[in-house]
Short mmCIF file of C-alpha atoms and ligand atoms in Angstrom, two decimals:
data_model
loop_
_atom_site.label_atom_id
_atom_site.label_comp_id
_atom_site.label_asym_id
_atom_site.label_seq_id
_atom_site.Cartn_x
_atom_site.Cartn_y
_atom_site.Cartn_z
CA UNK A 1 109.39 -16.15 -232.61
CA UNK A 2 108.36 -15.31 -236.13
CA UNK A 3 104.58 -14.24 -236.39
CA UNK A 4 104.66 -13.11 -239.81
CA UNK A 5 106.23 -14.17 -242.99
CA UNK A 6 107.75 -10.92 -243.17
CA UNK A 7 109.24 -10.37 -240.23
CA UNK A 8 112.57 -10.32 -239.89
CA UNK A 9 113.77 -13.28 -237.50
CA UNK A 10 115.76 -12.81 -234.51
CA UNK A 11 119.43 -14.04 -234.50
CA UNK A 12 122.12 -14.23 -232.07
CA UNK A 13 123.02 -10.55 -232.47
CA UNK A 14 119.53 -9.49 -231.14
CA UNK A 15 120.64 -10.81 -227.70
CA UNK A 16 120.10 -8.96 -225.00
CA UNK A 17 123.19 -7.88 -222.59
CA UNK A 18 123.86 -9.97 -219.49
CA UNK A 19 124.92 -8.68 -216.14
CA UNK A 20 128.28 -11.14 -215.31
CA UNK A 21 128.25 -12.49 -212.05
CA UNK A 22 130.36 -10.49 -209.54
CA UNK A 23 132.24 -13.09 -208.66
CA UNK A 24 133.65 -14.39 -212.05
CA UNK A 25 134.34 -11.25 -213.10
CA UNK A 26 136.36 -9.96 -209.68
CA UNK A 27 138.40 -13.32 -210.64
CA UNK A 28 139.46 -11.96 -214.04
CA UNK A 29 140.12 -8.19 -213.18
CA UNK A 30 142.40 -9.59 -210.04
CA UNK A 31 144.14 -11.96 -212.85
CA UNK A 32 144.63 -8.94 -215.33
CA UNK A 33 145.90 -7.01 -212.67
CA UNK A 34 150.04 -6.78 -213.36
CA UNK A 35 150.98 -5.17 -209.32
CA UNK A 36 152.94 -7.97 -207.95
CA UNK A 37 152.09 -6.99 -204.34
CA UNK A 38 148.05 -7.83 -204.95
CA UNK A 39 146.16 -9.51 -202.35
CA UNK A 40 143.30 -11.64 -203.08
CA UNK A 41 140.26 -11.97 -201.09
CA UNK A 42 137.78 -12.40 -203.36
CA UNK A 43 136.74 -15.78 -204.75
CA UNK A 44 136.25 -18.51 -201.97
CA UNK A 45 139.55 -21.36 -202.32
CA UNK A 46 141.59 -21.96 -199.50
CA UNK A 47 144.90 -20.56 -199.76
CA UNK A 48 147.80 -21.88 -196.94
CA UNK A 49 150.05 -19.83 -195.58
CA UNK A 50 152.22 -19.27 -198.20
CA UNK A 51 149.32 -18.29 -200.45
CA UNK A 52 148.86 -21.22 -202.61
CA UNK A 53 145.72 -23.66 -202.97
CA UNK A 54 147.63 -27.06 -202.66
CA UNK A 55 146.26 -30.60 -204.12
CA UNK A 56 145.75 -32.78 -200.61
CA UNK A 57 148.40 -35.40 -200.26
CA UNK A 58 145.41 -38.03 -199.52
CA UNK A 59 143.89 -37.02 -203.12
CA UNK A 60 147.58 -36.91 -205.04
CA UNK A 61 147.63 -40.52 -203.61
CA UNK A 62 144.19 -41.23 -204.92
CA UNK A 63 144.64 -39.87 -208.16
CA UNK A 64 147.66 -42.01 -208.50
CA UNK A 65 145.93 -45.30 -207.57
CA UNK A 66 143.12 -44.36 -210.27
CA UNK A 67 145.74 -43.73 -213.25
CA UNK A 68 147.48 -46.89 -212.17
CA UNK A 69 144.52 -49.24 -211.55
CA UNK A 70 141.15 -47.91 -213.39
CA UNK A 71 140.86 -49.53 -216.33
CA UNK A 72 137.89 -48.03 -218.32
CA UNK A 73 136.27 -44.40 -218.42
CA UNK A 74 133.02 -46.43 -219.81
CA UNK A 75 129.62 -44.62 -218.53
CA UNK A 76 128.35 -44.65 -214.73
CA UNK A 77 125.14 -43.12 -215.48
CA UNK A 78 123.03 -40.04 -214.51
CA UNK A 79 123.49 -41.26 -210.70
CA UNK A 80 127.54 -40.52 -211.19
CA UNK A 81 129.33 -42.67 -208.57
CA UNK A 82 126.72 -45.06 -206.44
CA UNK A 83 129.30 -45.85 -204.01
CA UNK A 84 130.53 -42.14 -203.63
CA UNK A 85 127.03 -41.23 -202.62
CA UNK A 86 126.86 -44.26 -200.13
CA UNK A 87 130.50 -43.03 -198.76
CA UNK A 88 129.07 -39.56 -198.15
CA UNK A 89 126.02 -40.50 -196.03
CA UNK A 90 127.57 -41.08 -192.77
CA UNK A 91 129.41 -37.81 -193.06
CA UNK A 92 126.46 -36.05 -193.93
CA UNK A 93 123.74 -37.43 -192.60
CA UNK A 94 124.96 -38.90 -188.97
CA UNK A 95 122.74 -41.19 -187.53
CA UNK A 96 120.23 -40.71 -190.72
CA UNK A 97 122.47 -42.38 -192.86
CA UNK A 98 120.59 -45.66 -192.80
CA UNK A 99 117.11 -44.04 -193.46
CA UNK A 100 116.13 -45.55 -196.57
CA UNK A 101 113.46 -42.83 -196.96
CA UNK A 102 116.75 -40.87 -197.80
CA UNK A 103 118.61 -41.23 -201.39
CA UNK A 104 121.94 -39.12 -202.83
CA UNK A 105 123.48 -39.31 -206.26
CA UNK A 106 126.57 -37.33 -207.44
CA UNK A 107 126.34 -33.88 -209.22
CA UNK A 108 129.03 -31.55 -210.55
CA UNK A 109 129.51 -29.21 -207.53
CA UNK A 110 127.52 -27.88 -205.45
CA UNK A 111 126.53 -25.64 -208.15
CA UNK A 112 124.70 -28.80 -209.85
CA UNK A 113 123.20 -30.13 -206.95
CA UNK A 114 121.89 -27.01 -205.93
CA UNK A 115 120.47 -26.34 -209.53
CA UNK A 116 118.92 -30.23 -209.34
CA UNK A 117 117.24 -29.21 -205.91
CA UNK A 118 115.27 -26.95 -207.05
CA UNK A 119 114.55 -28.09 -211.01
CA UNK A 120 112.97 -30.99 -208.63
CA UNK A 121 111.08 -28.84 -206.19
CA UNK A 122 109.84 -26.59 -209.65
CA UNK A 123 108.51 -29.82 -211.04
CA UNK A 124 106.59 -30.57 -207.73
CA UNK A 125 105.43 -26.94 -207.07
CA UNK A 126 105.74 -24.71 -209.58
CA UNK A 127 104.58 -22.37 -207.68
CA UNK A 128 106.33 -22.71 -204.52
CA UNK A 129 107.94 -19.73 -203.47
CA UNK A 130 111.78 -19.67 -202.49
CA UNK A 131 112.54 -17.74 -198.76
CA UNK A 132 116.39 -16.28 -199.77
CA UNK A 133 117.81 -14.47 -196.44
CA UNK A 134 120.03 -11.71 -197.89
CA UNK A 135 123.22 -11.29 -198.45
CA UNK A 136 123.69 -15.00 -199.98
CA UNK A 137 125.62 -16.45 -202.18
CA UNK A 138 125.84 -14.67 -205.84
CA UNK A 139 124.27 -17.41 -207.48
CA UNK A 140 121.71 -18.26 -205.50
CA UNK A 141 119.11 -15.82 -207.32
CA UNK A 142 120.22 -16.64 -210.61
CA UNK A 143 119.70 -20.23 -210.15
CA UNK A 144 116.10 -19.88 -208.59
CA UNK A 145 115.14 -17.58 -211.59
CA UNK A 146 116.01 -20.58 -213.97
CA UNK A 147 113.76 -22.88 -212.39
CA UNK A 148 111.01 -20.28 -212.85
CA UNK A 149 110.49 -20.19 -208.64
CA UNK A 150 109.22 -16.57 -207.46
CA UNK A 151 112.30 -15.59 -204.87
CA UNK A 152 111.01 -13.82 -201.25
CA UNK A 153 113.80 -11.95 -199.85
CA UNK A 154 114.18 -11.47 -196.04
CA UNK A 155 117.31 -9.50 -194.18
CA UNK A 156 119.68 -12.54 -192.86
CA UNK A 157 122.50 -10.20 -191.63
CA UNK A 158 122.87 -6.87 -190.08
CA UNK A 159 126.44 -5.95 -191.17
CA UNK A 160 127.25 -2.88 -189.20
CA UNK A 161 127.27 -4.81 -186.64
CA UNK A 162 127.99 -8.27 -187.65
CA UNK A 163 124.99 -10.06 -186.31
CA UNK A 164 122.35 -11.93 -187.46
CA UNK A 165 119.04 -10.40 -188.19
CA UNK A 166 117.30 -13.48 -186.28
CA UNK A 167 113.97 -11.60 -185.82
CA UNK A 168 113.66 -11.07 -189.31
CA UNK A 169 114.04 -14.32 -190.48
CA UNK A 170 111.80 -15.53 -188.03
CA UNK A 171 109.42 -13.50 -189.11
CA UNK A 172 109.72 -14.09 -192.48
CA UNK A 173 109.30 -17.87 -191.95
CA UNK A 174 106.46 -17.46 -190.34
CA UNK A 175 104.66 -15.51 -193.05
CA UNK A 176 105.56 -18.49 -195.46
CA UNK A 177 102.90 -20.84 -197.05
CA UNK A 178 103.26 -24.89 -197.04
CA UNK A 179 105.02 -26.22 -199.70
CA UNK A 180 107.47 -22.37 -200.01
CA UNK A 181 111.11 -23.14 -199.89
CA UNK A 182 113.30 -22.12 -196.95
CA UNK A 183 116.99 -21.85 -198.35
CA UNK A 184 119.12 -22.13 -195.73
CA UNK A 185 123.13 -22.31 -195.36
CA UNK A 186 124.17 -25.22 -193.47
CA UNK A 187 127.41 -24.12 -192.07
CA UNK A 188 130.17 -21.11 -193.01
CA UNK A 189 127.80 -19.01 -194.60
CA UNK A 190 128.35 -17.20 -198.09
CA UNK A 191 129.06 -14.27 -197.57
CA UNK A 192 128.70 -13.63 -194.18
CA UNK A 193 130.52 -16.37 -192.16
CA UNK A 194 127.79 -15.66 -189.48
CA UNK A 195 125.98 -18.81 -188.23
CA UNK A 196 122.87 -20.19 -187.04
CA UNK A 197 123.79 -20.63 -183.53
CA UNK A 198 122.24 -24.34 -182.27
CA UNK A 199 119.21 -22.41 -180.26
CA UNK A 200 118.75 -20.49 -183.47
CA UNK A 201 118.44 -23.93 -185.44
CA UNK A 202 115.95 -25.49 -183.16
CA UNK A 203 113.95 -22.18 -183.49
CA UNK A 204 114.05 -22.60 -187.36
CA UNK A 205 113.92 -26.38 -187.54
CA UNK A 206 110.72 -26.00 -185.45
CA UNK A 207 109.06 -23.11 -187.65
CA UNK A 208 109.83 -24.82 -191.07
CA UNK A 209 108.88 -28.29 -189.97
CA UNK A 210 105.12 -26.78 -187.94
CA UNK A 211 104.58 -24.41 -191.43
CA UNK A 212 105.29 -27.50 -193.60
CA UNK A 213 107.77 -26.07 -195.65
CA UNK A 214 110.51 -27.32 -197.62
CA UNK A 215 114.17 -26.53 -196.23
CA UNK A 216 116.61 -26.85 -199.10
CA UNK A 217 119.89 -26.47 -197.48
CA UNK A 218 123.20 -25.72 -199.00
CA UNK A 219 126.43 -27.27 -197.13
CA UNK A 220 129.39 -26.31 -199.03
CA UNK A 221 131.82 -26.15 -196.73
CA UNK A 222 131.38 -29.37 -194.08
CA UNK A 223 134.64 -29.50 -191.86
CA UNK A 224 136.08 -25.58 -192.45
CA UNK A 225 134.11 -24.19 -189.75
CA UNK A 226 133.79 -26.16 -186.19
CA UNK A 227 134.10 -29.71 -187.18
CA UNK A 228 132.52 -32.08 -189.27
CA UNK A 229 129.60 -33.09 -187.16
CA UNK A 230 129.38 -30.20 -185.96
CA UNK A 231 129.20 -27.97 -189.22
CA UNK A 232 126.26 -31.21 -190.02
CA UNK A 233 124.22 -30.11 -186.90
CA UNK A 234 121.24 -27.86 -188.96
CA UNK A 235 121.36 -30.74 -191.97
CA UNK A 236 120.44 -33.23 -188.92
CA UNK A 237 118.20 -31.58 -186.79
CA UNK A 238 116.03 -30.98 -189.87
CA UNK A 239 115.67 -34.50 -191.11
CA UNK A 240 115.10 -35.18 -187.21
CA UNK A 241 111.50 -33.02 -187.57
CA UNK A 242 111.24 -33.04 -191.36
CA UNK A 243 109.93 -35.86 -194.01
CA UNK A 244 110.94 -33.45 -197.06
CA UNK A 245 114.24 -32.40 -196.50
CA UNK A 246 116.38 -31.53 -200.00
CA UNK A 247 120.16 -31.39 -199.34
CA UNK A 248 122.92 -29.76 -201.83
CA UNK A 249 126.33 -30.61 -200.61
CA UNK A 250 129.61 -30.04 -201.85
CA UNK A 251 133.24 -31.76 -201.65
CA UNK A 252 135.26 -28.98 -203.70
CA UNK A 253 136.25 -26.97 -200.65
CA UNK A 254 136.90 -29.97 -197.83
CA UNK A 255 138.63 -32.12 -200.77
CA UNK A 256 140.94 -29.17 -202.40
CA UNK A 257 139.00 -30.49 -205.38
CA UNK A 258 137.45 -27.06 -206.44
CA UNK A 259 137.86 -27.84 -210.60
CA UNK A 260 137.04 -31.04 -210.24
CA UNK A 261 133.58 -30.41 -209.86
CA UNK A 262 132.59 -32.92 -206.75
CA UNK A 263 129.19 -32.43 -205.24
CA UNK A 264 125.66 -34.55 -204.29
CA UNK A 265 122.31 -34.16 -203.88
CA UNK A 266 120.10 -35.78 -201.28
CA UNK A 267 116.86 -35.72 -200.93
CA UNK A 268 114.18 -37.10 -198.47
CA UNK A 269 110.45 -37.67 -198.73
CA UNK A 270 107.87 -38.96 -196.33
CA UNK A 271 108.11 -42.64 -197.56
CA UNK A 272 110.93 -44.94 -199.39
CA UNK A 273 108.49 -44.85 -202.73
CA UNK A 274 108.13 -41.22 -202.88
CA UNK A 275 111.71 -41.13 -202.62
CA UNK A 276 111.96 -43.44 -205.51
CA UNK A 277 109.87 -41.42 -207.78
CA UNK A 278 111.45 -37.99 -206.82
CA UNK A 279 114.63 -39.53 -207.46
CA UNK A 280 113.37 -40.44 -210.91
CA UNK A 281 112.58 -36.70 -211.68
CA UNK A 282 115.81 -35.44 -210.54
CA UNK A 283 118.05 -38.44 -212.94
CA UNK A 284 115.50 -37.10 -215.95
CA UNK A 285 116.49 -33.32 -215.11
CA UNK A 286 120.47 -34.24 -214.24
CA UNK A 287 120.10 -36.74 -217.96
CA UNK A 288 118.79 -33.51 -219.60
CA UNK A 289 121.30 -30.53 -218.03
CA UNK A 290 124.48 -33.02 -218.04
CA UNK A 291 123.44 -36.45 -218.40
CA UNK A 292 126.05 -37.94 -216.66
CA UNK A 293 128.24 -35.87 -213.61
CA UNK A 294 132.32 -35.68 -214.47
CA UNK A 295 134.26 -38.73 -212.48
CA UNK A 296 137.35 -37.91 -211.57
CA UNK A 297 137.36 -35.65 -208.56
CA UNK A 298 134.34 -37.84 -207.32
CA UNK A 299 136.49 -41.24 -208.22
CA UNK A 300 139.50 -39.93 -205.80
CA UNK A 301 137.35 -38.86 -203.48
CA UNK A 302 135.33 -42.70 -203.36
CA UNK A 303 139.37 -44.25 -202.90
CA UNK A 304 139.88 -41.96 -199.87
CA UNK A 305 136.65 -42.32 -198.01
CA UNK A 306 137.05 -46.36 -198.87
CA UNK A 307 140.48 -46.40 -197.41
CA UNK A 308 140.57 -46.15 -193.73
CA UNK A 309 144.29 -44.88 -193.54
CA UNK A 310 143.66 -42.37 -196.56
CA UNK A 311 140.15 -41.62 -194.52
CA UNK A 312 142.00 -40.71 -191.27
CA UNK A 313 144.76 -38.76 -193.42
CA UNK A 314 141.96 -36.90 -194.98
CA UNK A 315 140.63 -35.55 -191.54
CA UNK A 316 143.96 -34.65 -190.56
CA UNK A 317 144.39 -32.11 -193.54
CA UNK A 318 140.49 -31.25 -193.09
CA UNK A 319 141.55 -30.34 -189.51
CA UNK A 320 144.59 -28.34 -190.76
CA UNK A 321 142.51 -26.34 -193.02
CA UNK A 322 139.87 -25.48 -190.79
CA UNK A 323 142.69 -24.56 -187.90
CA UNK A 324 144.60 -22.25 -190.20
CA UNK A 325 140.93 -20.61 -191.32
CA UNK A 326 140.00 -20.33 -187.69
CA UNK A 327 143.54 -19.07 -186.69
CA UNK A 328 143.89 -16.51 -189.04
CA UNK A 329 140.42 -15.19 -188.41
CA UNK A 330 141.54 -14.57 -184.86
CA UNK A 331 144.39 -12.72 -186.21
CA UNK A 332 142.47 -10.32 -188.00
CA UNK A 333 139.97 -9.91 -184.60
CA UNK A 334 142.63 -9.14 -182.79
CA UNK A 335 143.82 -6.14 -185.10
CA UNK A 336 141.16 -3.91 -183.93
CA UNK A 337 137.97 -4.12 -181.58
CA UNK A 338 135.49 -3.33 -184.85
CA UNK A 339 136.79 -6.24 -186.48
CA UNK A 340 136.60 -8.31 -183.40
CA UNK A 341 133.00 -10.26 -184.89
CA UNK A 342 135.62 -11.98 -187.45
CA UNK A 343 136.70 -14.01 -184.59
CA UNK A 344 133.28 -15.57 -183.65
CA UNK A 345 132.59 -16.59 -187.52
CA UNK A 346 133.09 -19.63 -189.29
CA UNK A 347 134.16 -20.48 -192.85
CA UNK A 348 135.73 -18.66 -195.58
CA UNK A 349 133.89 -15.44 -195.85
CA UNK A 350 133.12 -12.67 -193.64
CA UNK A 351 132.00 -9.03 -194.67
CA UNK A 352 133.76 -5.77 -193.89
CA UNK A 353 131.45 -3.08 -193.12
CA UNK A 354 133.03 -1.18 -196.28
CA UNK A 355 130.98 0.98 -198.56
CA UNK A 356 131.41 0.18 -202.34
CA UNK A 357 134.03 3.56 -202.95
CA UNK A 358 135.84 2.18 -200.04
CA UNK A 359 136.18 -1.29 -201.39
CA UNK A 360 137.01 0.13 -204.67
CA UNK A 361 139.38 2.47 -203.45
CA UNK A 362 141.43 -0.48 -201.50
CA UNK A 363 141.48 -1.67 -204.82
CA UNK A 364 143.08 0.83 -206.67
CA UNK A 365 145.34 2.21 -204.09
CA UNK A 366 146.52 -0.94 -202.55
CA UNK A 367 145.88 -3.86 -205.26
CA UNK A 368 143.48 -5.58 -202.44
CA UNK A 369 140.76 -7.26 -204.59
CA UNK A 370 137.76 -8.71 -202.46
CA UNK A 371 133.65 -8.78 -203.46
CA UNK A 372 132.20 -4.96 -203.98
CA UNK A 373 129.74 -5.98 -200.72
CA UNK A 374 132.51 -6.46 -198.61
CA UNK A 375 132.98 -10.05 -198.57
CA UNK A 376 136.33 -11.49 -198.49
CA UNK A 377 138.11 -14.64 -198.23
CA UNK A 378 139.87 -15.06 -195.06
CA UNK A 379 142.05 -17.32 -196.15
CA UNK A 380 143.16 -15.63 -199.27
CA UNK A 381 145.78 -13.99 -196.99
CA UNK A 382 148.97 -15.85 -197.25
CA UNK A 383 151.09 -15.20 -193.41
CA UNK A 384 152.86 -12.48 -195.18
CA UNK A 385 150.15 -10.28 -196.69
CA UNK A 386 148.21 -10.27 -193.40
CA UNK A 387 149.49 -6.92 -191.54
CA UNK A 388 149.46 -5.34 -194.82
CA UNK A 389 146.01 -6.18 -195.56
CA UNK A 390 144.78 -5.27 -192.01
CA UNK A 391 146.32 -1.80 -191.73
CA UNK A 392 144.74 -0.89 -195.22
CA UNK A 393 141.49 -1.80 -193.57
CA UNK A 394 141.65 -0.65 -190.65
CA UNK A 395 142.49 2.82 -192.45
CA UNK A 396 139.78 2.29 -194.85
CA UNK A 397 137.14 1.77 -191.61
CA UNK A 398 138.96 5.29 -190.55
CA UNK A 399 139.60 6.87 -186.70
C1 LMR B 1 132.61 -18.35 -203.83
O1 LMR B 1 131.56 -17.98 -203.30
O2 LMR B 1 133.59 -17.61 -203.92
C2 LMR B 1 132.72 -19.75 -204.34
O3 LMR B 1 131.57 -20.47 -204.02
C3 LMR B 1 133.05 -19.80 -205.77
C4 LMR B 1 131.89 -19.53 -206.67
O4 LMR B 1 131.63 -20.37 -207.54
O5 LMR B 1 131.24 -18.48 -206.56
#
């Protein structure tokens, strides 16, 4: 800001350096990389077992029906897709779905919902502070800083040994004040595939709801890592004991629909007029970030959930998806006892207990491209690239 006439104002070149997110840039050094036998684990899309990331026959079919029978791209509205929302409730939410104390609306990814969830609890509570167990998702922090929320990290994961650190986040949940955030995975956690086991979610559910704080919880990945209900149980057991429950949820990974951008927010307060007037916060914050969420993905996704037989088809290639993650994770367990964890895990991810060198190293000597903490994407592994992958680390992880 200029204080004096004089001074000399600052411009775009004064800008300070950024650190790039890990993730993005592991995506563009695998791309650049010319080897023809490369093998990448790194960013989180599911890959079948020839090693491609296929459009889902249900959503080609939708896609179709929209080119051949929508007939304006007019404005929705900050709210997106009303009867999207209403479609994802029952999937979500189980037998909340009718609780009118409860209200969704359509964001661009997760990503958006996410960043909505908490630009709503920083509006409430600026001074709320946000319980992050660590490792988490890349983006996680960044997003918290930009809503201005102080971040209290807690160990999640002890990866030596592939467990969770339950103690500590007990504890850490217990030292938190009413009205701090608890950010929670619901299902297939990023990066760590490991967990909350349904004892474990009872044990949190009944901390967070007696300490009155506010669980946000992040569901990207309903259906990849037990079932659909299943991978729901934390979201539900928390609106069971909760009245402020924010939810961030995400159809890019169980609708193929990653680009697309196709996620929702949900939130619930104590009463249906509370609800009313948070939801008015979060359509001002959406109206002033993106003012309206892109259709498209969130248009095929409406036909198929409103079609019964595209509905049914959809679980079908859900179901294939999540066998093929679960079936090559037992594939890798199976290659040697220290990698046997893999096999109880769920989701995408799980971490290798590789040092940074080592990960680096795979990298250079055998084109293997996965996160520098260890994280990779099971099913990045087409059939063929499998052994190969599992020798290298097994050799990495040494006698
Ligand atoms: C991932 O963790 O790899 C995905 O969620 C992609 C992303 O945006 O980081």
């Amino acid at each position: 800001m200029l204080t004096q006439t004089h001074a000399k104002a600052r411009g775009l070149a004064d800008l300070p350096p950024v650190t790039s997110d890990s993730l993005l840039t592991l995506i563009a050094l695998c791309d650049a990389d010319p080897r023809n036998n490369k093998i990448d684990v790194g960013v989180g899309v599911f890959r079948d077992g020839a090693g491609n990331t296929p459009i889902l026959k249900v959503i080609k079919e939708a896609e179709q029906r929209l080119v051949d029978t929508q007939i304006t791209k007019a404005y929705l509205g900050s709210a997106g897709d009303k009867r999207f929302a209403e479609l994802l409730r029952p999937i979500l939410l189980g037998h909340h779905a009718s609780d009118d104390r409860i209200t969704g609306l359509q964001t661009p990814g997760g990503c958006g919902a996410l960043r909505l969830g908490f630009e709503l609890i920083a509006t409430a509570n600026p001074g709320a502070r946000v319980l992050v167990g660590t490792p988490t998702w890349p983006n996680h922090p960044p997003i918290i800083r930009s809503v201005r929320l102080q971040q209290i990290d807690y160990p999640y994961y002890e990866r030596g040994q592939g467990i969770i650190r339950f103690e500590d986040m007990i504890a850490a949940l217990n030292d938190a004040e009413a009205g701090d955030v608890a950010l929670l995975h619901g299902c297939c956690h990023n990066p760590t595939g490991a967990d909350l086991s349904e004892d474990q979610w009872r044990e949190v559910v009944r901390i967070v709801s007696e300490r009155g704080l506010i669980p946000l919880i992040d569901i990207a990945y309903q259906g990849f890592g037990r079932g659909l209900d299943e991978d729901a149980f934390g979201v539900r057991l928390m609106l069971d004991a909760c009245d402020e429950v924010v939810i961030a949820q995400s159809c890019d990974k169980s609708f193929s629909v990653y680009r697309d951008r196709v996620g929702s927010l949900f939130v619930k307060t104590g009463s249906k007029e509370a609800t009313a007037t948070a939801m008015a916060h979060v359509h001002q914050r959406a109206r002033e970030m993106w003012s309206m969420p892109p259709d498209h993905g969130a248009a095929a996704v409406h036909i198929v959930l409103e079609d019964p037989e595209l509905r049914a088809r959809w679980l079908v290639e859900l179901a294939e998806m999540r066998d093929r993650i679960n079936s090559v994770r037992q594939r890798i367990a199976a290659a040697d006892p220290r990698l046997a964890y893999i096999g109880r895990q769920f989701g995408m991810f799980s971490m290798l207990p590789l040092s940074k060198e080592q990960v680096l190293k795979l990298r250079e000597d055998e084109a293997i491209y996965m996160a520098e903490s260890g994280r990779f994407n099971v099913v990045g592994l087409s059939d063929d690239q499998l052994d190969r992958f599992t020798a290298a680390v097994v050799g990495a992880l040494g006698a």
